[in-house]
Amino acid sequence: PGPSAESRASDGDEPPLEGVIDQEYGFRVHRVEANSPGDLAGLQSILDYVVVANGIRLDSDDGVFVKMIGDSVGGEIPCTVFNTQTLRTRETVIRPTANWGGAGLLGVTIRFDVARPLEKHTLHVLDVYPSSPASAAGLDAFNDYILGVGDLLYDGPDEFGEIVAYNCGRPVRLYVYSSRTEAVREVTITPSKDWGGEGCLGCGVGCGYLHSLPRRRTKLAAAATRTSAAAAAAAPATGAP
């Protein structure tokens, strides 16, 4: 394979692309399976939108991207990814394969959507109370940020509260960003009114400017380069059937 495994980002090289938010479309990344082609390409759940693939702007849900993935098994798809935390793009390479050990060719769930403003679906986890559902789920007080619920990007704290209340007593999948690891992870939490305290989750949450995601300490490009290198090492010598 050639040098296509490298990733690079525009962090610090150009101003943030604030005009993209609520204006431009792409395929938002949701679930990313560990050690999948999407994971090895450095894709981040919720924060990343694939906006260009093989030089084609993905501004409509016309089946082009899905067909491209199927046609590229055993090969490479150079992609441009927009990140709603950094408000910048970066380049990466995805290698579709059915042999990575899980379902699908990429191991990711994607949804075509406009780039959503991050502040509308970010809740900062504050106090986490002992013996609460939030504590049992491993939420990290003052370091975790809830970005999504299942396949939904909630619109503000009121809608988030409604979703939680509706699912009281049932497991709910949250997408949570950690300021410690600068990564998004999946957390399963079961809201309950019977844990012995107030609320269904047992944690405080904050929203607004003072509770927005902190600026990244490391560039996404660095992580993508490492994972892309791992993908190159794992890629088969010949194309898969």
Backbone as a ProteinNet text record, in pm:
[ID]
protein_1_A
[PRIMARY]
PGPSAESRASDGDEPPLEGVIDQEYGFRVHRVEANSPGDLAGLQSILDYVVVANGIRLDSDDGVFVKMIGDSVGGEIPCTVFNTQTLRTRETVIRPTANWGGAGLLGVTIRFDVARPLEKHTLHVLDVYPSSPASAAGLDAFNDYILGVGDLLYDGPDEFGEIVAYNCGRPVRLYVYSSRTEAVREVTITPSKDWGGEGCLGCGVGCGYLHSLPRRRTKLAAAATRTSAAAAAAAPATGAP
[TERTIARY]
82.3	0	85.7	34.1	105	85.7	116.1	110.7	-29.2	-133.7	-270.4	-314.8	-234	-271	-258	-180.6	-159.2	-285.7	-303.4	-411.8	-350.9	-417.6	-370.8	-492.1	-474.6	-584.3	-545.2	-648.9	-623.9	-619.5	-625.3	-623.1	-504.6	-532	-427.3	-379	-413.1	-366.4	-465.2	-589.6	-690	-797.4	-877.7	-979.1	-1089.3	-1160.7	-1271.4	-1376.6	-1437.3	-1539.8	-1677.9	-1701.8	-1827	-1948	-1928.2	-2039.9	-2097	-2028.7	-2076.6	-2196.6	-2196.6	-2300.3	-2437.7	-2534.4	-2672.7	-2686.4	-2579.9	-2583.8	-2545.3	-2438.7	-2385.6	-2426	-2438.5	-2481.2	-2366.6	-2382.3	-2287.9	-2342.4	-2259.7	-2301.1	-2241.8	-2329.9	-2284.9	-2253.8	-2143.3	-2101	-2167.7	-2230.9	-2288.7	-2203.7	-2253	-2178	-2052.9	-1941.2	-1815.7	-1768.2	-1767.7	-1726.5	-1574.5	-1529.9	-1386.9	-1316.9	-1201	-1115.6	-1179.6	-1283.7	-1347.6	-1272.6	-1300.6	-1238.9	-1265.6	-1384.8	-1414.7	-1332.7	-1314.8	-1233.4	-1087.9	-1036.5	-897.8	-874.3	-980.4	-969.4	-980.1	-1002.4	-1006.3	-1138.6	-1248.3	-1378.4	-1429.2	-1487.9	-1542.7	-1694.8	-1757.9	-1903.7	-1956.4	-2067.7	-2145.1	-2074.7	-1946.2	-1876	-1834.1	-1819.3	-1766.7	-1876.7	-1856.9	-1941.7	-1851.3	-1879.3	-1805.9	-1869.9	-1793.3	-1850.5	-1800.3	-1685.9	-1631.9	-1574.3	-1600.3	-1543.2	-1502.3	-1378.8	-1324.9	-1342.1	-1331.3	-1342.6	-1483.7	-1583.5	-1724	-1786.5	-1845.6	-1913.1	-2040.5	-2052.5	-2166.5	-2274.4	-2339	-2438.4	-2581.2	-2600.1	-2735	-2733.3	-2845.8	-2857.8	-2910	-2824.9	-2867.8	-2813.3	-2753.2	-2703	-2561.5	-2501.4	-2367.3	-2264.7	-2271.7	-2173	-2186.1	-2309.2	-2331	-2278.8	-2305.9	-2255.8	-2102.7	-2045.7	-1900.5	-1836.4	-1898.1	-1845.1	-1844.6	-1956.3	-1964.5	-1867	-1844	-1753.9	-1606.4	-1578.8	-1439.6	-1387.3	-1458.8	-1412.6	-1273.5	-1181.4	-1043.6	-960.7	-1023.5	-951.3	-957	-950.3	-944.1	-1042.6	-1096	-1178.8	-1117.4	-1050.9	-1004	-1125.1	-1127.4	-1243	-1200.1	-1286.9	-1274.2	-1380.7	-1339.3	-1428.2	-1433.5	-1554.9	-1574	-1609.3	-1544.3	-1565.4	-1631.6	-1744.7	-1820.4	-1760.9	-1660.8	-1590.9	-1481	-1400.5	-1290.1	-1334.8	-1449.8	-1500.2	-1399.2	-1328.2	-1229.1	-1242.3	-1180.6	-1181.7	-1046.7	-1046.7	-923.4	-940.6	-830.9	-832.7	-800.3	-870.3	-840.3	-872.5	-841.1	-865.7	-941.4	-1051.9	-1130.5	-1111.4	-1090.8	-1071.2	-1184.5	-1289	-1401.4	-1358.6	-1406	-1377.3	-1483.7	-1512	-1605.8	-1533.2	-1402.2	-1321.3	-1262.4	-1321	-1263.6	-1313.2	-1416.9	-1462.6	-1596.8	-1664.3	-1795.2	-1888.9	-2000.9	-2103.1	-2071.4	-2110.7	-2093.2	-1952.1	-1934.4	-1804.5	-1719.2	-1783.2	-1709.8	-1713.5	-1814.1	-1828.5	-1874.7	-1946.4	-1999.3	-2145.5	-2218.4	-2354.3	-2351.4	-2406.2	-2403.8	-2545.7	-2563.3	-2694.4	-2674	-2742.4	-2731.5	-2804.9	-2737.2	-2796.7	-2717.4	-2779.2	-2706.9	-2613.9	-2501.8	-2409.2	-2476.6	-2501.9	-2576.4	-2485.5	-2534.7	-2455	-2436.1	-2311.9	-2278.2	-2343	-2353.4	-2405.6	-2550.7	-2623.9	-2764.3	-2781.6	-2677.2	-2689.3	-2567.2	-2530.4	-2421.7	-2470.1	-2461.2	-2491.7	-2370	-2321.1	-2204.8	-2249.7	-2191.4	-2223.9	-2158.9	-2240.4	-2189	-2178.8	-2243.3	-2235	-2296.5	-2228.7	-2281.1	-2299.7	-2423.7	-2454.6	-2434.5	-2386.5	-2361.6	-2488.6	-2471.2	-2580.2	-2683.9	-2653.4	-2746.2	-2723.6	-2819.3	-2796	-2672.8	-2649.9	-2533.8	-2404.1	-2401.3	-2283.3	-2260.9	-2369.2	-2358.3	-2309.8	-2344.5	-2304.1	-2162	-2100.6	-1962.4	-1945.4	-2049.5	-2033.8	-1935.7	-1849.4	-1738.8	-1776	-1799.5	-1844.4	-1747.9	-1803.5	-1732	-1634.2	-1620.2	-1532	-1606.8	-1730.7	-1809.4	-1912.7	-1941.1	-2039.8	-2128.9	-2259.8	-2355.1	-2389.1	-2361.5	-2379.7	-2499.1	-2539.6	-2648.4	-2712.9	-2837.5	-2912.6	-2956.8	-2907.5	-2940.3	-2896.6	-2986.8	-2956.7	-3005.2	-3034.9	-3090.5	-2990.1	-2993.4	-2928	-3040	-3049.7	-3157.1	-3136.3	-3244.4	-3238.8	-3258.4	-3150.9	-3155.5	-3191.3	-3176	-3196.1	-3339.9	-3437.2	-3577	-3608	-3565.6	-3591.7	-3513.8	-3391.2	-3313.7	-3388.8	-3443.5	-3519.1	-3641.9	-3708.8	-3826.6	-3789.7	-3678.6	-3633.7	-3599.7	-3529.5	-3491.2	-3615.1	-3709.9	-3831.8	-3912.5	-3919.1	-3994.4	-3933	-3801	-3730.8	-3698.8	-3767	-3741.7	-3765.4	-3665.8	-3675	-3623.1	-3578.9	-3527	-3385.8	-3297.5	-3160.3	-3158.9	-3075.7	-3061.4	-2913.5	-2884.5	-2745.6	-2714.8	-2612.2	-2567.5	-2432.9	-2412.7	-2279.7	-2219.1	-2105	-2046.9	-1903.4	-1874.7	-1739	-1667.2	-1544.2	-1463.8	-1356.1	-1349.2	-1242.9	-1108.3	-1110.6	-984.8	-919.2	-999.2	-944.6	-962.1	-1045.4	-1079	-1136.9	-1216.7	-1279.8	-1425.9	-1504.7	-1645.9	-1661.3	-1735.8	-1761.1	-1911	-1952	-2091.1	-2108.3	-2216.2	-2249	-2393.2	-2416.1	-2552.7	-2598.1	-2710.9	-2762.7	-2911.1	-2957.7	-3098.8	-3162	-3233	-3298.4	-3394.8	-3398.5	-3484.4	-3523.7	-3644.7	-3690.8	-3672.4	-3619	-3613	-3473.4	-3382.7	-3244	-3220.5	-3318	-3307.3	-3280.9	-3278.9	-3256.2	-3347.3	-3318.7	-3402.8	-3361	-3461.2	-3434.5	-3420.2	-3419	-3409.1	-3265.1	-3172.1	-3033.4	-2943.7	-2975.8	-2892.6	-2764.7	-2773.7	-2658.8	-2709.3	-2630.8	-2663.4	-2605.8	-2670.6	-2618.8	-2625.1	-2531.8	-2529	-2522.4	-2574.3	-2569.3	-2534.4	-2505.7	-2469.9	-2319.9	-2279.9	-2140.8	-2042.8	-2076	-1984.6	-1970.7	-2059	-2056.3	-2031	-1974.1	-1944.7	-1821.3	-1804.1	-1687.7	-1560.2	-1462.5	-1336.7	-1258.7	-1171.4	-1085.6	-995.3	-975.5	-890.8	-746.2	-680.9	-538.9	-451.8	-506.7	-431.8	-511.3	-441.1	-507	-563.8	-680.5	-738.3	-648.4	-569.5	-482.1	-385.2	-334.2	-236.7	-298.5	-420.7	-487.8	-519.4	-563.5	-599.8	-478.6	-363.6	-242.7	-205.6	-215.2	-180.5	-276.1	-407.3	-503.1	-495.5	-467.6	-456.1	-334.6	-226.7	-108.2	-140.3	-219.4	-260.1	-345.2	-431.2	-515.2	-430	-325.9	-238.7	-169.9	-130.7	-62.6	-157.7	-287.7	-384.8	-448.7	-428	-493.4	-441.8	-531.5	-487.8	-402.6	-312.5	-224	-298	-407.6	-487	-628.4	-703.5	-839.6	-929.8	-1018.6	-1114.4	-1220.6	-1280.1	-1383.2	-1508.9
-119.9	0	124.8	230.2	356.4	435.7	565.1	649.1	692.9	628.5	670.9	645.7	573.8	548.2	672.3	771.5	888.7	973.5	1037	1132.3	1266.4	1369.8	1502.2	1587.6	1686.9	1773.7	1917.4	2002.5	2144.3	2220.2	2148.5	2215.6	2310.6	2436.7	2535	2592.1	2529.4	2576.1	2670.1	2665.9	2751.9	2780.7	2886.4	2921.3	2816	2808.4	2712.5	2736.8	2628.9	2636.6	2649.6	2762.3	2780.4	2785.6	2824.7	2833.9	2699.8	2592.2	2458.6	2418.1	2461.9	2421.7	2470.3	2378.7	2404.3	2439.6	2422	2456	2338.8	2268.7	2163.2	2024.5	1931.4	1795.7	1695.9	1581.5	1472.3	1352.3	1248.9	1128	1130.5	1156.1	1159.9	1018.9	1006.4	877.1	855.2	739.8	704.1	594.6	474.2	367	330.8	320.2	275.5	152.5	38	-85.9	-89.5	-140.4	-150.2	-236.8	-190.3	-260.8	-279.1	-202.5	-206.2	-114	-124.2	-29.4	116.6	146.2	283.4	326.6	234.5	262.9	284.9	199.6	212.2	340.2	393	520.2	640.2	615.7	724.1	797.1	735.8	803.1	814	929.2	955	957.6	884.4	884.9	1025.9	1059.1	1181.7	1306.6	1320.3	1444.3	1450.1	1336	1330.9	1317.6	1389.9	1378.2	1349.9	1242.4	1215.4	1301.1	1394.7	1491.8	1473.8	1408.6	1381.3	1240.5	1163.5	1029.5	1009.2	968	949.3	1074.9	1190.5	1316.8	1359.4	1284.7	1317.2	1379.3	1497.1	1565	1489	1447.3	1368.6	1460.7	1537.3	1634.4	1590.1	1463	1409.2	1260.6	1212.4	1072.2	993.8	982.7	923.9	783.2	723.6	587.9	578.3	691	689.6	639.4	687.7	649	501.6	454	313.2	223.7	259.8	181.5	184.4	301.8	316.5	222.4	210.8	121.4	-22.2	-65.5	-202.1	-229.7	-128.4	-144.7	-138.5	-95.8	-73.2	-179.3	-291.7	-398.3	-444.9	-447.4	-483.3	-367.4	-250.8	-132.1	-20.5	102.4	218.3	325.9	399.7	516.3	636.4	726.5	850.1	935.4	984.1	1059.6	1190.6	1289.2	1412.7	1410.1	1433.7	1426.1	1562.2	1611.1	1736.5	1701.8	1769.7	1743.2	1864.6	1842.8	1954.4	2006.8	1938.4	1992.5	2089	2047	2132.5	2231.7	2203.6	2283.8	2288.1	2177.6	2166	2029.4	2019.3	1892.8	1823.5	1694.5	1617.7	1509.8	1459.5	1354	1220	1116.4	982.3	883.2	758.1	652.3	539.8	497	384.9	266.3	147.4	26.2	-72.6	-71.6	-163.7	-309.7	-389.9	-533.3	-608.1	-729.3	-814.7	-903.6	-892.2	-985.2	-923.6	-817	-751.7	-813.8	-901.6	-971.1	-927.1	-837.9	-791.7	-771.9	-704.8	-685.5	-565.2	-574.7	-463.3	-455.1	-367.7	-350.1	-243.8	-154.5	-47.8	-62.8	-133.5	-143.9	-14.9	66.9	192	206.1	282.6	322.3	468.8	500.8	638.7	686	816.8	876.1	1006.2	1020.6	1142.7	1255.3	1367.6	1476.7	1604.8	1717.2	1843.9	1846.1	1915.8	1927.3	2005.3	1939.3	1998.8	2079.3	2192.4	2266.9	2185.2	2169.2	2081	2124.9	2257	2305.7	2266.9	2230.1	2193.2	2049.6	1969.2	1830.9	1793.7	1886.4	1859.7	1889.3	1790	1808.6	1765.3	1856.3	1830.8	1755.7	1641.1	1564.5	1633.2	1668.4	1736.2	1633.6	1657	1561.6	1427	1320.2	1184.4	1124	1087.4	1046.3	896.1	856.3	714.3	631.2	508.2	410.8	450.6	551.4	598.9	524.8	530.8	473.8	534	663.9	728.6	671.6	646.1	588.1	445.1	366.6	228.4	221.2	323.2	325.7	377.6	427.4	472.2	613.2	696.3	835.3	907.1	988.2	1053.2	1199.4	1231.5	1365.8	1473.1	1574.3	1694.3	1667.5	1542.6	1510.5	1453.5	1406.8	1347.6	1445.1	1427.9	1509.6	1416.7	1425.8	1341.1	1408.9	1337.8	1395.8	1339.1	1217.9	1155.6	1044.5	1012.4	904.7	808.9	685.6	592.5	649.9	653.1	708.9	853.1	917.1	1051.7	1154.7	1273.2	1390	1472.7	1469	1543	1693.2	1768	1912.5	1982.9	1990.4	2061.7	1973.1	2026.6	1946.9	1900.3	1978.4	1938.4	1810.8	1805.4	1685.8	1566.9	1591.3	1483.7	1427.4	1516.2	1472	1391.2	1430.5	1357.2	1216.6	1205.8	1074.6	983.5	1039.1	960.7	914.4	1005.7	971.2	864	874.2	777.1	638.3	632.2	504	460.3	515.7	478.7	327.8	260.3	116.5	34.1	101.7	30.7	79.2	-9.5	31.7	132.8	232.8	337.9	349.4	363.3	379.5	527.3	572.7	711.3	716.7	825.2	854.2	962.8	930.5	1017.8	1053.8	1183	1231.5	1252.8	1204.3	1221.5	1326.5	1426.4	1526.6	1468.3	1354	1289.2	1222.3	1144.4	1066.5	1136.5	1240.3	1310.7	1214.2	1119.4	1020.8	1004	954.5	925.8	775.7	740.4	599.9	577.9	454.5	417.7	379.3	427.2	396.1	346.8	233.1	183.7	218	287.2	330.1	293.8	253.7	219.9	320.5	420.3	520.2	452.6	502.1	442.1	547.3	535.3	623.1	557.2	436	357	342.7	432.2	414.8	479.7	558.1	615.3	764.1	827.5	971.7	1036.6	1161.5	1236.4	1211	1217.5	1202.6	1058	1036.9	901.4	857.5	953.8	919.3	930.9	1024.5	1042.7	1118.4	1214.7	1302	1438.7	1540.6	1673.9	1693.5	1778.5	1809.5	1960.4	2010.6	2152.6	2171.4	2284	2313.4	2460.9	2498.1	2635.9	2654.4	2778	2810.7	2757.2	2771	2727.8	2576	2505.1	2358.2	2297.7	2374.9	2323.7	2234.5	2154.4	2066.8	2149.7	2108.9	2183.2	2168.5	2262.6	2256.2	2133.7	2066	1947.1	1982.7	1895.1	1911.7	1851.3	1749.8	1683	1691.3	1690.5	1695.9	1559	1561	1436	1369.8	1449.3	1394	1291.6	1318.4	1227.7	1091.4	1090.9	963.8	892.8	969.4	907.4	846.8	911.1	857.8	723.5	714.5	588.9	477.9	507.1	403.9	366.4	462.1	431.4	343.3	367.9	283.8	140.8	126.7	-6.5	-73.1	5.8	-49.3	-97.7	-21.5	-60.8	-193.7	-211.3	-335.3	-453.8	-426.3	-535	-562.6	-474.5	-488.3	-611.7	-685.3	-803.8	-764.2	-856.6	-827.4	-822.3	-897.8	-896.8	-859.6	-809.4	-765	-881.1	-854.8	-956.7	-973.7	-1090.1	-1112.1	-1034.4
0	0	0	-61.9	-69.1	57.4	52.1	171.1	208.5	152.9	178.7	321.3	399.5	538.4	623.8	577.9	661.2	670.4	783.6	801.3	836.4	797.1	834.8	867.2	950.4	989.5	969.2	963.6	943.2	1074.1	1189.1	1319	1325.6	1347.6	1363.4	1232.3	1116.4	987.6	921.2	960.9	901.3	1005.5	985.9	1086	1091.8	1205	1217.2	1109.6	1063.2	958.4	1021.4	1087.5	1160.7	1068.5	942.6	849.2	808.4	842.7	808.2	894.1	1020	1115.3	1068.6	1069.8	1028.8	881.5	804.4	662.1	573.1	606.9	522.1	574.9	479.8	512.9	497.3	562	550.4	625.1	636.9	708.5	848.4	947.2	1087	1133.6	1204.2	1257.9	1393.2	1410.1	1539.6	1603.3	1606.9	1673.4	1592.6	1661.9	1600.7	1677.5	1611	1676.2	1692.8	1806.1	1833.4	1729	1684	1588.3	1450.6	1424.3	1292.5	1196.5	1064.8	971.1	1007	1057.1	1098.2	1218.1	1311.9	1429.9	1390.2	1301.7	1258.2	1177.5	1118.4	1045.9	1138.5	1268.1	1364.5	1373.1	1325.5	1329.5	1472.9	1504.2	1637.8	1633.3	1723.6	1731.3	1758.1	1695.4	1714.5	1662.7	1689	1654.5	1507.8	1442.4	1306.1	1202.3	1090.9	972.4	853.1	779.8	656.8	547.4	492.4	398	254.7	237.7	104.3	104.9	-2.1	-16.1	-161.1	-180.9	-316.4	-401.5	-337.1	-408.9	-439.4	-393.2	-419.3	-295	-312	-200.6	-165.2	-39.6	6.9	61.9	-27.2	17.5	-9.9	-44.8	-60.5	-27.3	21.5	60.7	-59.6	-162.4	-289.5	-312.5	-213.3	-225.8	-279.1	-317.4	-375.1	-274.6	-150.9	-50.1	-14.7	0.5	34.3	-77.4	-203.3	-316.5	-321.4	-291.6	-293.1	-190.6	-74	30.2	-19.2	-80	-130.4	-243.2	-326.6	-440.4	-400.7	-277.5	-236.2	-140.3	-127.9	-39	-82.7	9.7	-19.4	-69.8	-84.4	-131.1	-28.6	-75.8	12.3	-32.5	64.9	35.3	107.1	34.4	97.1	135.6	258.5	308.1	372.5	360.7	437.3	545.6	668.5	784.4	852.7	877.7	952	1095.2	1189.8	1331.6	1397	1464.9	1521.4	1651.7	1705.9	1822.7	1779.5	1683.5	1637.5	1531.3	1466.2	1353.3	1239.8	1223	1116.9	1049.5	931.6	859.7	873.2	847.9	842.1	736.1	688.1	587	652.9	609.6	657.2	547	568.9	471	540.5	478.2	529.7	436	493.7	415.5	444.3	362.7	386.2	374.6	466.5	461.8	541.3	495.8	568.7	668.3	674.4	753.7	880.2	929.4	1047.7	1178.7	1172.3	1292	1344.6	1272.2	1317	1199.5	1226.2	1124	1035.7	909.3	817.3	761.7	663.2	598.1	664.8	741.2	810.3	961.7	1012.7	1157.9	1221.6	1144.8	1198.7	1157	1234.7	1199.1	1159.2	1041.6	993.8	966.7	972.5	944.5	869.1	756.3	677.4	749.5	769.2	845.5	822.8	856.8	857.1	977.8	966.1	1079	1191.4	1301.6	1412.5	1505	1558.9	1657.4	1784.2	1824.1	1935.5	2066.2	2085.9	2214.3	2238.3	2131.8	2149.3	2197	2185.5	2233.1	2317.9	2407.1	2502.5	2644.2	2731.4	2873	2954.3	3036.8	3120.7	3246.1	3272	3392.3	3511.7	3610.3	3730.3	3844.1	3954.1	4065.6	4027.3	4062.4	4044.5	4182.9	4214.8	4351.6	4370.8	4487.7	4516	4500.3	4452.5	4436.7	4332.7	4253.6	4151.4	4020	3925.6	3792.5	3724.4	3743.7	3682.8	3738.3	3868.4	3930.9	3882.6	3873.8	3828	3682.9	3604.6	3463.8	3444.6	3552.1	3543.9	3491.5	3499.8	3457.8	3548.6	3488.1	3557.3	3585	3712.5	3750	3701.1	3635.2	3588.6	3473.4	3432.9	3320.1	3200.1	3220	3112.1	3057.2	2927.3	2856.3	2775	2794.6	2722.8	2590.4	2479	2345.7	2270.9	2303.4	2229.5	2308.6	2269.8	2333.5	2223.3	2226	2119	1985.1	1889.5	1758	1744.7	1858.4	1856.3	1907.4	1844.2	1902.4	1963.7	2094.2	2160.8	2140.8	2151.1	2131	2265.2	2342.3	2468.8	2586.6	2707.5	2829.4	2850	2803.1	2822.7	2745	2619.7	2540.1	2595.5	2642	2703.4	2823.5	2906.7	3023.7	2986.2	2877.7	2832.5	2785.9	2714.2	2665.3	2782.6	2882.3	2999.6	3075.5	3096.6	3170.7	3097.4	2965.6	2885.3	2897.4	2914.1	2920.4	3062.5	3158.7	3297.3	3316.1	3370.5	3390.9	3275.2	3166.4	3049.9	3019.1	2976.2	2943.3	2828.7	2842.2	2741.2	2705.3	2576.2	2531.4	2517.1	2589.2	2579.1	2508.1	2433.1	2379.1	2466.6	2527.7	2629.9	2591.9	2591.2	2565.2	2698	2706.1	2826.7	2803	2890.3	2878	2920.9	2989.5	3029.6	2908.4	2834.2	2723.3	2588.9	2583.4	2459.2	2355.9	2403.3	2316.2	2356.2	2261.2	2285.5	2310.2	2414	2443.5	2458.1	2446.4	2470.9	2617.5	2675.8	2814.9	2818.9	2881.7	2899.9	3041	3049.8	3179.7	3186.2	3302.7	3321.2	3417	3363.7	3450.2	3548.2	3669.4	3771.4	3874	3924.1	4032	4169.1	4168.4	4291.7	4349	4307.6	4355.5	4491	4539.1	4672.4	4676.1	4559.6	4554.9	4452.8	4419.9	4327	4182.5	4095.6	3953.9	3911.7	3778.9	3725	3701.3	3694.6	3667.2	3789.8	3877.7	3996.9	3968.5	3877	3853	3811.1	3841.4	3794.2	3655.4	3575.3	3441.7	3421	3342.1	3309.7	3159.3	3111	2968.3	2949.8	2826.3	2797.8	2785	2768.1	2736.4	2840.7	2968.3	3073.9	3081.7	3012.4	3017.6	2879.5	2789	2655.8	2658.4	2553.2	2545.8	2550.1	2630.9	2636.5	2506.6	2482.1	2364.4	2372.9	2260.8	2260	2292.1	2369.3	2399.4	2290.4	2221.9	2115.5	1986.2	1874.1	1744.6	1709.2	1646	1599	1496.2	1424.9	1321.3	1378.9	1498.4	1559.1	1584.4	1639.7	1666.3	1536.6	1435.4	1308.3	1240.1	1252.8	1191.6	1253.1	1384.7	1450.6	1409.2	1408.4	1375.5	1229	1141.3	999.6	974.4	1048.1	1034.9	1076.8	1182.2	1225.7	1118.9	1051.5	945.7	829.9	796	685.8	716.5	842.7	881.2	874.7	901.6	906	770.4	672.2	541.6	469.1	402	328.3	208.9	167.6	56.2	-74.8	-86.5	-207.4	-173.8	-272	-247.7	-207.3	-112.1	-69.2	-176.1	-187.5	-289.7	-256.9
[MASK]
+++++++++++++++++++++++++++++++++++++++++++++++++++++++++++++++++++++++++++++++++++++++++++++++++++++++++++++++++++++++++++++++++++++++++++++++++++++++++++++++++++++++++++++++++++++++++++++++++++++++++++++++++++++++++++++++++++++++++++++++++

